[in-house]
Coordinates of C-alpha atoms (C1' of nucleotides) in Angstrom, one line a residue:
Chain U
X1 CA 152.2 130.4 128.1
X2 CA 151.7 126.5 129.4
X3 CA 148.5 125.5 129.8
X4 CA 145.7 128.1 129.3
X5 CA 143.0 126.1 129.6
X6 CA 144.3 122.9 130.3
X7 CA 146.7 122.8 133.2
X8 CA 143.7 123.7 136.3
X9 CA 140.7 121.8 135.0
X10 CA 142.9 119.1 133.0
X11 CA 146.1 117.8 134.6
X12 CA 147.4 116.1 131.1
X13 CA 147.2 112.7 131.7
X14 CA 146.1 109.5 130.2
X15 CA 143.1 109.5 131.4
X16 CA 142.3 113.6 130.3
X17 CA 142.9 113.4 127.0
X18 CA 140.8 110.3 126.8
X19 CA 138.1 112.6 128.2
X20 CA 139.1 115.6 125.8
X21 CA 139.2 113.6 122.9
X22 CA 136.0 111.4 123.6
X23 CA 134.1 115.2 124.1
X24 CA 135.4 115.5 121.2
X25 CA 133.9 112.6 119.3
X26 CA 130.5 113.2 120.8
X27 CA 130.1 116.6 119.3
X28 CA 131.9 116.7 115.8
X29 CA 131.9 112.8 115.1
X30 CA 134.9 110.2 115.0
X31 CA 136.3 111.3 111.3
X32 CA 136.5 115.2 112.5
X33 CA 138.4 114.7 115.2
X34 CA 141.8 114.8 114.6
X35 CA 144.8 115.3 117.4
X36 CA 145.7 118.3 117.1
X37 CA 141.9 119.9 117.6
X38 CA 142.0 117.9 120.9
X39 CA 145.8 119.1 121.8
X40 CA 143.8 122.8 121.3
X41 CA 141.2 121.9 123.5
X42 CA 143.4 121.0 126.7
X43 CA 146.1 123.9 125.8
X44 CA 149.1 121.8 124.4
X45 CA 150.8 121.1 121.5
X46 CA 149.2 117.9 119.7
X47 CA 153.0 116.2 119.7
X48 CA 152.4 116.2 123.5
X49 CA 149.6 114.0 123.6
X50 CA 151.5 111.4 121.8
X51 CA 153.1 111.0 125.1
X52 CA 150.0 109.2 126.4
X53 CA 149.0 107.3 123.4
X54 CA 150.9 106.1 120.4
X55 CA 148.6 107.3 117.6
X56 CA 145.3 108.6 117.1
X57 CA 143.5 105.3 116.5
X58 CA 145.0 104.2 120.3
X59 CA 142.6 107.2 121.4
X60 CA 139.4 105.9 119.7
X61 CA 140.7 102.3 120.8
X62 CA 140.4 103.4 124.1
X63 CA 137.0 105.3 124.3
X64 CA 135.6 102.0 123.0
X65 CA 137.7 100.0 125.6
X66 CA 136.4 101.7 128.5
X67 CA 132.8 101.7 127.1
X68 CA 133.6 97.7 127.4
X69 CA 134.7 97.8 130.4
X70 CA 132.1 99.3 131.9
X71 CA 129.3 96.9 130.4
X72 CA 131.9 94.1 131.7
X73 CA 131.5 95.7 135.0
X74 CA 127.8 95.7 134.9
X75 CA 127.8 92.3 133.6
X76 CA 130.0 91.3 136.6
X77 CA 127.2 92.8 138.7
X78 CA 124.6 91.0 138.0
X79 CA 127.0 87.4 138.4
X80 CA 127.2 88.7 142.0
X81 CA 124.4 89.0 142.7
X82 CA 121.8 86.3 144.7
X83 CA 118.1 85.0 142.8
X84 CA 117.4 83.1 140.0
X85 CA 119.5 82.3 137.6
X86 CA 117.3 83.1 135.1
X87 CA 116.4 86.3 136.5
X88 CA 119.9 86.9 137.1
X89 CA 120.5 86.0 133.3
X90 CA 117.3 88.0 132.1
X91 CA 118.6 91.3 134.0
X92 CA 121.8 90.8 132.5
X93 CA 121.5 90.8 129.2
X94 CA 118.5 93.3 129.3
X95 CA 121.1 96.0 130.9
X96 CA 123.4 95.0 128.8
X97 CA 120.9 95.9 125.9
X98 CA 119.6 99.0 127.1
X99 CA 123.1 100.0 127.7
X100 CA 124.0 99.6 123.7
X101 CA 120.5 101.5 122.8
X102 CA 120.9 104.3 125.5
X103 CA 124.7 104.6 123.2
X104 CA 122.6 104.4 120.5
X105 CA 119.6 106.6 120.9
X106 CA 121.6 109.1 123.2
X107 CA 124.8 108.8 121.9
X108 CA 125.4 108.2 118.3
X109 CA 128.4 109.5 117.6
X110 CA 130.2 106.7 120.2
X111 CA 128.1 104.4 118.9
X112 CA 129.3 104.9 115.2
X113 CA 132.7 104.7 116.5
X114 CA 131.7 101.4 118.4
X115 CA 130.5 100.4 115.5
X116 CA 133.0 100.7 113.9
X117 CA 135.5 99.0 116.1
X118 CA 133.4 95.8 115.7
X119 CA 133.7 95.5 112.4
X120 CA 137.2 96.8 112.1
X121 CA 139.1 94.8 115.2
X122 CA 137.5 91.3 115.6
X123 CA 140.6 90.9 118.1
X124 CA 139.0 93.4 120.4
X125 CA 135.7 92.2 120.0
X126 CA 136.7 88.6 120.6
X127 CA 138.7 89.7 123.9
X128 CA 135.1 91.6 125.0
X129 CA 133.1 88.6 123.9
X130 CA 135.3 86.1 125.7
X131 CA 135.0 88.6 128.7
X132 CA 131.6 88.7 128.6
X133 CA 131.1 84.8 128.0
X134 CA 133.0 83.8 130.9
X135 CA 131.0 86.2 133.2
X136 CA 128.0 83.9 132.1
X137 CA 129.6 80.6 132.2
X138 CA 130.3 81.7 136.2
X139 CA 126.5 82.4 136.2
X140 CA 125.6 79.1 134.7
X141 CA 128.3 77.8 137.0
X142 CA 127.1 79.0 140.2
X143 CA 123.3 78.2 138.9
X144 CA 124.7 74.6 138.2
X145 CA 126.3 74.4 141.8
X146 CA 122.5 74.9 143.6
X147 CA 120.9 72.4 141.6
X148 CA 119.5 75.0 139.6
X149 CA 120.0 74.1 136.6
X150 CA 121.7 71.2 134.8
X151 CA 124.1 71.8 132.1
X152 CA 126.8 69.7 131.2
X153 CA 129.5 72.0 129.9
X154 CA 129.4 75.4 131.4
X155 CA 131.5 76.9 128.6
X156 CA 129.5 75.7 126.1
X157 CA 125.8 76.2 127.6
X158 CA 127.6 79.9 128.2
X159 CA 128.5 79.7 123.9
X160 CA 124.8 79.0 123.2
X161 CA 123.6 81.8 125.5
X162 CA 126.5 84.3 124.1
X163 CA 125.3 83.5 120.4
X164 CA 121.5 83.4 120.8
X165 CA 121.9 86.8 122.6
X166 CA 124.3 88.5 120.2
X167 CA 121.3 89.9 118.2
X168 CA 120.2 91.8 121.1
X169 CA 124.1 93.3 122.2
X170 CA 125.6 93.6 119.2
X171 CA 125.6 97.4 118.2
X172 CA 124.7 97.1 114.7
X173 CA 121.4 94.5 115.8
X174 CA 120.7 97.3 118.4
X175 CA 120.2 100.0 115.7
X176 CA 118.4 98.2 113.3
X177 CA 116.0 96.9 116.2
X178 CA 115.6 100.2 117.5
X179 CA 114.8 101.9 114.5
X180 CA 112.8 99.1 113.3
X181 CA 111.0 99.8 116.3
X182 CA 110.5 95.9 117.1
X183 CA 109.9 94.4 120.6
X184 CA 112.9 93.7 121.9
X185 CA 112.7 94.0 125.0
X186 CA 109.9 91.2 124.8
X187 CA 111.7 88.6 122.2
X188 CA 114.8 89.3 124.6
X189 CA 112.7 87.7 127.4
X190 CA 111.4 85.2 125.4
X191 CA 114.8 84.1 124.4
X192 CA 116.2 83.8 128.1
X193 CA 113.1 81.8 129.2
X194 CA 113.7 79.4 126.5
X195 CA 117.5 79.0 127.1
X196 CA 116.7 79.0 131.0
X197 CA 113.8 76.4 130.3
X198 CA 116.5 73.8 128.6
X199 CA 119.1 74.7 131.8
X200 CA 116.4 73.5 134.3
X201 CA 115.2 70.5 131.9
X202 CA 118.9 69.5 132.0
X203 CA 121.0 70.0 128.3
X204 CA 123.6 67.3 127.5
X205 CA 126.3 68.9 125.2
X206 CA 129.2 65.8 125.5
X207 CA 128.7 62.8 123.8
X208 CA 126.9 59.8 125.6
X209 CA 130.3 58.0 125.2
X210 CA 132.1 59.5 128.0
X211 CA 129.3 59.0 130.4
X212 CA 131.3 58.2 133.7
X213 CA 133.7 60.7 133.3
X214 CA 130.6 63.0 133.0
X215 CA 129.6 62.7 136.3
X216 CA 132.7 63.3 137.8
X217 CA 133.5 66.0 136.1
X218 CA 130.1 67.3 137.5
X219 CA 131.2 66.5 140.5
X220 CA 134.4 68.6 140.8
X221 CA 135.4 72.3 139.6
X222 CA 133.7 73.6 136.6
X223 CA 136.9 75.5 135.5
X224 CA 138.2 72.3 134.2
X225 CA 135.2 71.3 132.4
X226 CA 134.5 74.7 130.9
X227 CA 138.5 74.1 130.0
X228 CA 138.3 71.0 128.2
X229 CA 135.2 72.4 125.9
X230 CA 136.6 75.7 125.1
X231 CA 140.1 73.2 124.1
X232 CA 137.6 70.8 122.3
X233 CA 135.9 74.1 120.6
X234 CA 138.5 75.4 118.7
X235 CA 139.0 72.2 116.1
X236 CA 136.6 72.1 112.7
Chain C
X1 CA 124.3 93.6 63.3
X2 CA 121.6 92.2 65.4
X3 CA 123.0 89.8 68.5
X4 CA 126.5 88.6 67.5
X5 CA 126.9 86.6 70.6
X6 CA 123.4 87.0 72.3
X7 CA 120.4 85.4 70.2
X8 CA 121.3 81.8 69.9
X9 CA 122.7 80.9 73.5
X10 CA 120.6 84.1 74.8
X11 CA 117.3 84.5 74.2
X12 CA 117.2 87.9 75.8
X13 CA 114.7 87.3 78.7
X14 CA 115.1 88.6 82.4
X15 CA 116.0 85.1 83.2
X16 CA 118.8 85.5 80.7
X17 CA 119.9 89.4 81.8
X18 CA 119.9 88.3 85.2
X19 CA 122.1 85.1 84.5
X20 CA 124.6 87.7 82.5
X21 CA 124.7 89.8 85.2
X22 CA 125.0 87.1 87.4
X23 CA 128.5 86.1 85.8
X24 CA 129.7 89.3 85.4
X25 CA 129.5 90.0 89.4
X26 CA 131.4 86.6 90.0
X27 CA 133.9 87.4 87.6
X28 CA 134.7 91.3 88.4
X29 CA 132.8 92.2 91.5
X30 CA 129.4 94.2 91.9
X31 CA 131.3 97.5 91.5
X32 CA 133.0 96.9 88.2
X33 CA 129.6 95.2 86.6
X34 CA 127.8 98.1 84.8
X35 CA 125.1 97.4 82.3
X36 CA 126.5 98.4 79.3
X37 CA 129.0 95.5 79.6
X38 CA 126.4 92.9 80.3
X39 CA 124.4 94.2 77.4
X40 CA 127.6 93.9 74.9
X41 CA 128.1 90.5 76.6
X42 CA 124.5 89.5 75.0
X43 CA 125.1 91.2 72.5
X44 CA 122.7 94.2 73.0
X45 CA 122.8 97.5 73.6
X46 CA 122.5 98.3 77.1
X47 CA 119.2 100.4 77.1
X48 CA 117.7 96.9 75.8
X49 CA 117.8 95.6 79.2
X50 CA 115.6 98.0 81.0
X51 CA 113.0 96.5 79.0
X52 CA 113.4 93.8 81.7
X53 CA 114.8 95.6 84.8
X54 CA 113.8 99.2 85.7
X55 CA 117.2 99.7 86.8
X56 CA 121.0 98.4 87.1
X57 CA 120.3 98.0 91.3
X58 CA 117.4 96.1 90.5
X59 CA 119.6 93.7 88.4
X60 CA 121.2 93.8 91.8
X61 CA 118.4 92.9 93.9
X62 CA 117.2 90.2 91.6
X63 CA 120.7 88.5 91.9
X64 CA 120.5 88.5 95.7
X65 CA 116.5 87.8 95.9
X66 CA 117.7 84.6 93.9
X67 CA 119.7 83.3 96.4
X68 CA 117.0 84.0 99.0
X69 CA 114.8 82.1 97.4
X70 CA 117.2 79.4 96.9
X71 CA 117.5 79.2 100.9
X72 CA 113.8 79.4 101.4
X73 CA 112.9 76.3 99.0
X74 CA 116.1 74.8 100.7
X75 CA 114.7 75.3 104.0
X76 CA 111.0 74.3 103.1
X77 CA 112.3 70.7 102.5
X78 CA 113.2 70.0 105.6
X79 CA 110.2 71.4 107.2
X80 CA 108.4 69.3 104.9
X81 CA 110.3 65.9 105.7
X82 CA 108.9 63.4 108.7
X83 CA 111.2 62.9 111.6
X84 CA 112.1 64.0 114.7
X85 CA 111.5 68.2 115.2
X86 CA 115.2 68.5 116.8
X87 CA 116.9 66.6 114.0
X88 CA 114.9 68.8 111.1
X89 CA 115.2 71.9 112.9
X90 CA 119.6 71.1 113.2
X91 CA 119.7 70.1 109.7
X92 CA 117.8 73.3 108.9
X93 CA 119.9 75.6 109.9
X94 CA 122.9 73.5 109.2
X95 CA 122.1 73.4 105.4
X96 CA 121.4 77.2 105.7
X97 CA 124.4 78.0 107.6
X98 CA 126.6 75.6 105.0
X99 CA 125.3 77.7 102.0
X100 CA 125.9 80.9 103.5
X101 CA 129.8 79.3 104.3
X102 CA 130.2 78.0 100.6
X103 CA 129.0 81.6 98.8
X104 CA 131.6 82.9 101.3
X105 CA 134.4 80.6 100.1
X106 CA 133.5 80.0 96.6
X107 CA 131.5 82.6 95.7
X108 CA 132.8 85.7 97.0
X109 CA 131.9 88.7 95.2
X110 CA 128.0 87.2 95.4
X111 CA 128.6 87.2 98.9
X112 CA 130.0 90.6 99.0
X113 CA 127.2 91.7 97.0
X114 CA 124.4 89.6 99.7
X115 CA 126.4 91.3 102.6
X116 CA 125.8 94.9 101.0
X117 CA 122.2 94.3 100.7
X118 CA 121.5 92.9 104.0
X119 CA 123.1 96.4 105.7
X120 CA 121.6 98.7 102.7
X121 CA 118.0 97.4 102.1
X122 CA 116.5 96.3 105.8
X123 CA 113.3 95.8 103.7
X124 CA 114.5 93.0 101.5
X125 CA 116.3 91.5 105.2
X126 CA 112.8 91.6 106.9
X127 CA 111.3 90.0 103.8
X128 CA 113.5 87.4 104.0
X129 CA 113.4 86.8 107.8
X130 CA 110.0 86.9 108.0
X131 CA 109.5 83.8 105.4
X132 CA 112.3 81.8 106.9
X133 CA 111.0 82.5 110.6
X134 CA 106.8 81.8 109.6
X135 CA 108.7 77.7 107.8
X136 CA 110.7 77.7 111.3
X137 CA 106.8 78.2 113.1
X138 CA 105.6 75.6 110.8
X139 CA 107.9 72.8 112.0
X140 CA 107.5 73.9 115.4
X141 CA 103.6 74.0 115.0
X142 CA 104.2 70.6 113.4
X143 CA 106.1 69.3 116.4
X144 CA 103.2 70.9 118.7
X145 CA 101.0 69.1 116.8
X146 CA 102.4 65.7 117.4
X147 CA 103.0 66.2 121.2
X148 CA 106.6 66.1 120.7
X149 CA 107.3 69.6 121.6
X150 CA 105.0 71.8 124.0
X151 CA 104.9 75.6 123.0
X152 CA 102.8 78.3 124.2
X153 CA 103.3 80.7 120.9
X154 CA 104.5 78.9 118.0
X155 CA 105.5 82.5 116.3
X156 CA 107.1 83.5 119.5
X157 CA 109.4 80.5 119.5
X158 CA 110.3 80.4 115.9
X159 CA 111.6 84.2 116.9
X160 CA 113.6 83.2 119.4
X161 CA 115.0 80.4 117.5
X162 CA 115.4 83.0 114.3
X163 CA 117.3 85.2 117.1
X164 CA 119.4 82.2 118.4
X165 CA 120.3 80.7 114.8
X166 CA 121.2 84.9 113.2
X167 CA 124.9 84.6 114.6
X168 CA 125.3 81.4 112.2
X169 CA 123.1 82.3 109.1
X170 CA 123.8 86.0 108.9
X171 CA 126.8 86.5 106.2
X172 CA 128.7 88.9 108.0
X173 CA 128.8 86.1 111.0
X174 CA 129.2 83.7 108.8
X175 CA 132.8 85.8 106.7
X176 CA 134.0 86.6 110.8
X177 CA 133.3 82.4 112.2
X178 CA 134.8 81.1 109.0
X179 CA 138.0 83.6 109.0
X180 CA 138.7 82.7 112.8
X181 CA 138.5 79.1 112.2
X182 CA 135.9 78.4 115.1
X183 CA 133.7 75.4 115.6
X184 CA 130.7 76.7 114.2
X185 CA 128.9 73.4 113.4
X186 CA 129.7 72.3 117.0
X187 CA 128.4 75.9 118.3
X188 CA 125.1 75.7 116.3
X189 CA 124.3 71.6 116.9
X190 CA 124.7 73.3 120.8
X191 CA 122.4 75.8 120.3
X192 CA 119.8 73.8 118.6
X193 CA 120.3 71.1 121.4
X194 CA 119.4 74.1 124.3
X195 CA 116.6 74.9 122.3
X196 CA 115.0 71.6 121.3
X197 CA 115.4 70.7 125.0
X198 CA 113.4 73.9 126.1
X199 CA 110.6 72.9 123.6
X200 CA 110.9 69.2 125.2
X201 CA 110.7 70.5 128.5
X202 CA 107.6 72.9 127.6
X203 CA 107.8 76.6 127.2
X204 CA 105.4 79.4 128.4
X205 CA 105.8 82.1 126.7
X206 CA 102.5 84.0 127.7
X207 CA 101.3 85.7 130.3
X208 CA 100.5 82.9 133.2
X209 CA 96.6 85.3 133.6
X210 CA 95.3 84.1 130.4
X211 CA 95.9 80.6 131.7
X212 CA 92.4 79.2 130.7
X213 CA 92.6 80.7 127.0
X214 CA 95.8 79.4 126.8
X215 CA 94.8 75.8 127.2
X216 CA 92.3 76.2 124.2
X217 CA 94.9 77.9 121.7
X218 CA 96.9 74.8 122.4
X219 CA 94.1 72.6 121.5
X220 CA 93.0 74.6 118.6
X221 CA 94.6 76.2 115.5
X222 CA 98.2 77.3 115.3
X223 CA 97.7 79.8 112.8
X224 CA 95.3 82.0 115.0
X225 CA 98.0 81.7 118.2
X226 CA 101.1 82.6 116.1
X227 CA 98.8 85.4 114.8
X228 CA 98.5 87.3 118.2
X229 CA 101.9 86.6 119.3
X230 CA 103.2 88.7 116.0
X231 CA 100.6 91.0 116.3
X232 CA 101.3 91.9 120.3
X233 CA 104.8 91.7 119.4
X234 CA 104.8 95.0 117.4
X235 CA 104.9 97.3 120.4
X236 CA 107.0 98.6 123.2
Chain I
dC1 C1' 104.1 98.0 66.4
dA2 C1' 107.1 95.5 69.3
dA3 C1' 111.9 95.4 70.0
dA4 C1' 115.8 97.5 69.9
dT5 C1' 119.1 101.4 68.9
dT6 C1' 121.1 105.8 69.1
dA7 C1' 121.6 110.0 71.3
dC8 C1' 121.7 112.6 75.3
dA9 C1' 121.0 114.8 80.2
dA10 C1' 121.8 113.8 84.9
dT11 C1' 124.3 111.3 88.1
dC12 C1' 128.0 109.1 89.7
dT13 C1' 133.1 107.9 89.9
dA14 C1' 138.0 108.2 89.0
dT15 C1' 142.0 111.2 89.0
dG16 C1' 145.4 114.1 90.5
dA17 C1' 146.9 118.4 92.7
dA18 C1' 146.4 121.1 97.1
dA19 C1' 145.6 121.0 101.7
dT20 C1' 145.4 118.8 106.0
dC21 C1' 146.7 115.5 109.4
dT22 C1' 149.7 112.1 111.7
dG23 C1' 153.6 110.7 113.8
dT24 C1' 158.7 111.5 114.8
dA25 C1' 162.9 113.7 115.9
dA26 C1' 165.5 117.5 117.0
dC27 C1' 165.2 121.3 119.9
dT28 C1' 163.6 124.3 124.2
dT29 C1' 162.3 125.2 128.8
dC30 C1' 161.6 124.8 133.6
Chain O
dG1 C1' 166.2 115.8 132.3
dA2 C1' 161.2 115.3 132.2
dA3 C1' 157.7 117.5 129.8
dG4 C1' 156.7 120.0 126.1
dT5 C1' 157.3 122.6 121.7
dT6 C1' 158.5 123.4 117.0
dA7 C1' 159.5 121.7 112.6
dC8 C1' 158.9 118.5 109.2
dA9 C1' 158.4 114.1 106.2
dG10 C1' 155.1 110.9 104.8
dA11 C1' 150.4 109.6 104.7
dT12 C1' 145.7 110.8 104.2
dT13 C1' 141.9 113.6 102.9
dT14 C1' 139.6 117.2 100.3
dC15 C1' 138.3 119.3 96.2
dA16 C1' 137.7 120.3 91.5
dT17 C1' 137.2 118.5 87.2
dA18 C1' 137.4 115.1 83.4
dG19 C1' 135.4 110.9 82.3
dA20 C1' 132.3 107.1 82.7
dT21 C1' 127.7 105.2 83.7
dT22 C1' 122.9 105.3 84.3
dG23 C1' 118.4 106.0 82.8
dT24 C1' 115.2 108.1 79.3
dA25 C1' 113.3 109.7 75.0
dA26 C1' 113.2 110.2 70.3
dT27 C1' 114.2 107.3 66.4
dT28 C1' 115.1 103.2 63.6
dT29 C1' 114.3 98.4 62.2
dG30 C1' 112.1 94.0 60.9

DNA sequence: CAAATTACAATCTATGAAATCTGTAACTTC
DNA sequence: GAAGTTACAGATTTCATAGATTGTAATTTG
């Protein structure tokens, strides 16, 4: 009387009911899946799963989290990897796109609940978008290091890149896009070879003023540079 | 029994419906304005008004079409002004990003009212885009012109720059920067920089074969390049 | 007869009672 | 006693219906 059809093929853990409850949300939708139904599926009682997470919302929370995490992950990829920073760049952000469509086209009822998550938790969309900043601020970073390109403040050049690309991640963008049935994949492209065509020329975010220190700064660790605009960015 | 408070100060026109309307929306918020107390507020009865509006959403529309049009003559001027393409091109966007930031602040339910139309009525959105993005082409064809900036597809870059300057002139962007206190003017005079600097440098947006052709588009009208680089943009 | 009103059908929205769902705590079982 | 169940209070959602609003057409008015 335990686990009919939970206790072989799903060992109640964490990770389980995430898996249970995100089946769940793919075939009935975010708003008709409720913890109990998902208790059903994996043989327990609902109370059981509260075990795991605290409430119902920390479920859909969590489907979108490791959605997140695996676009960081690819993100994080593509940093590692050797070429041209704007090819690097280019391939980035296109995965990262098709990623969001493929949810999209493929899988709506996720991307609903994505969508809603971005709308309803600007704290876990910051954390992602900070995530996913930084990965390109170590792509500038590294481009900057081999004479690439020639930015003056990483965290900032990686701000401008976040923002002009937003349009082409953000789930809401992707779906109007896609539906629209514009050429994104084409206006994404010419978007990276613009920003990539202002790395190479050389862009000059600090102010003239503090023209010595510039150079130094160049000189040494980009962490501290990035640092100091990300500290300077949050005034206004 | 005719207009108690309507004929003398209201004429009864659209002009003067929409300007009603207009009030009642700032006061109590799109949902609570219906038409019979706008009518009653001119001093009408309520089926008067569809003499003027076919309908209480295109009262609706018409308020939000106003402030669109606002931001287009707004914009206009500063493609019309002399001066340098970068400096017209930040106080573009600026002046359309600081409008967007004041109906947010002081003019809330209009912006809620804007924000609702932007996710319910892509049409009016494309509309709009499309006659901001073709006075965006015309500075940068303008720029072209005067050797100041060197671009391939004028129509093509003013997409990319309508991409790159969405996260700070969208209203729901504009509600989420505001509310978290960051450094939007900063951000966008960054992003404008990058850009500015690409356009500088030179950008190639086209195919490197059609390299002869390419040199005579330069040389020749704007109009017919932006042309082919909307209409080949309308696949994938 | 142009402009507006009144009257009304169709649609949409507000309301409240019934049902469902969430989250917790006391209780059971292995 | 760790893992889970049952039982239940409070919150949320659903559903039916009354009420309000929209849009139109026939009618009145200057």
């Amino acid at each position: 009387m335990s686990g009919m059809r939970g206790s072989p093929s799903k060992p109640l853990t964490a990770s389980t009911v995430l898996e249970t409850a995100k089946a769940h949300v793919r075939r009935f939708g975010e708003a008709k899946t409720n913890v109990v139904d998902v208790a059903r599926a994996m043989g327990v009682s609902h109370a059981a799963l509260y075990r795991f997470y605290p409430s119902r919302s920390a479920i859909m929370d969590a489907i979108v989290e490791e959605a997140m995490n695996d676009e960081a992950r690819l993100a994080a990829e593509h940093v590692e990897t050797d070429g041209p920073a704007a090819e690097k760049l280019a391939a980035l952000l296109l995965d990262l796109h098709r990623r969001k469509r493929e949810r999209f086209l493929g899988d709506r009822e996720i991307h609903d609940l994505y969508r809603r998550i971005v709308v309803e938790r600007p704290d876990m969309i910051a954390a992602y978008s900070e995530r996913i900043t930084s990965l390109v601020a170590r792509l500038i970073d590294k481009a900057v290091s081999k004479g690439e390109w020639k930015v003056d403040d990483t965290g900032v050049a990686a701000g401008v890149v976040r923002d002009a690309a937003t349009t082409y991640v953000h789930p809401a963008f992707v779906a109007q896009l896609v539906t629209a049935g514009a050429p994104v994949e084409t206006m994404l492209r010419a978007t990276v070879s613009t920003l990539a065509r202002a790395f190479e020329a050389g862009v000059r975010y600090k102010s003239p003023a503090a023209d010595g220190q510039t150079r130094q700064l160049r000189a040494r660790g980009r962490a501290a540079a990035t640092q100091s605009a990300r500290a300077s960015a949050k005034q206004e």
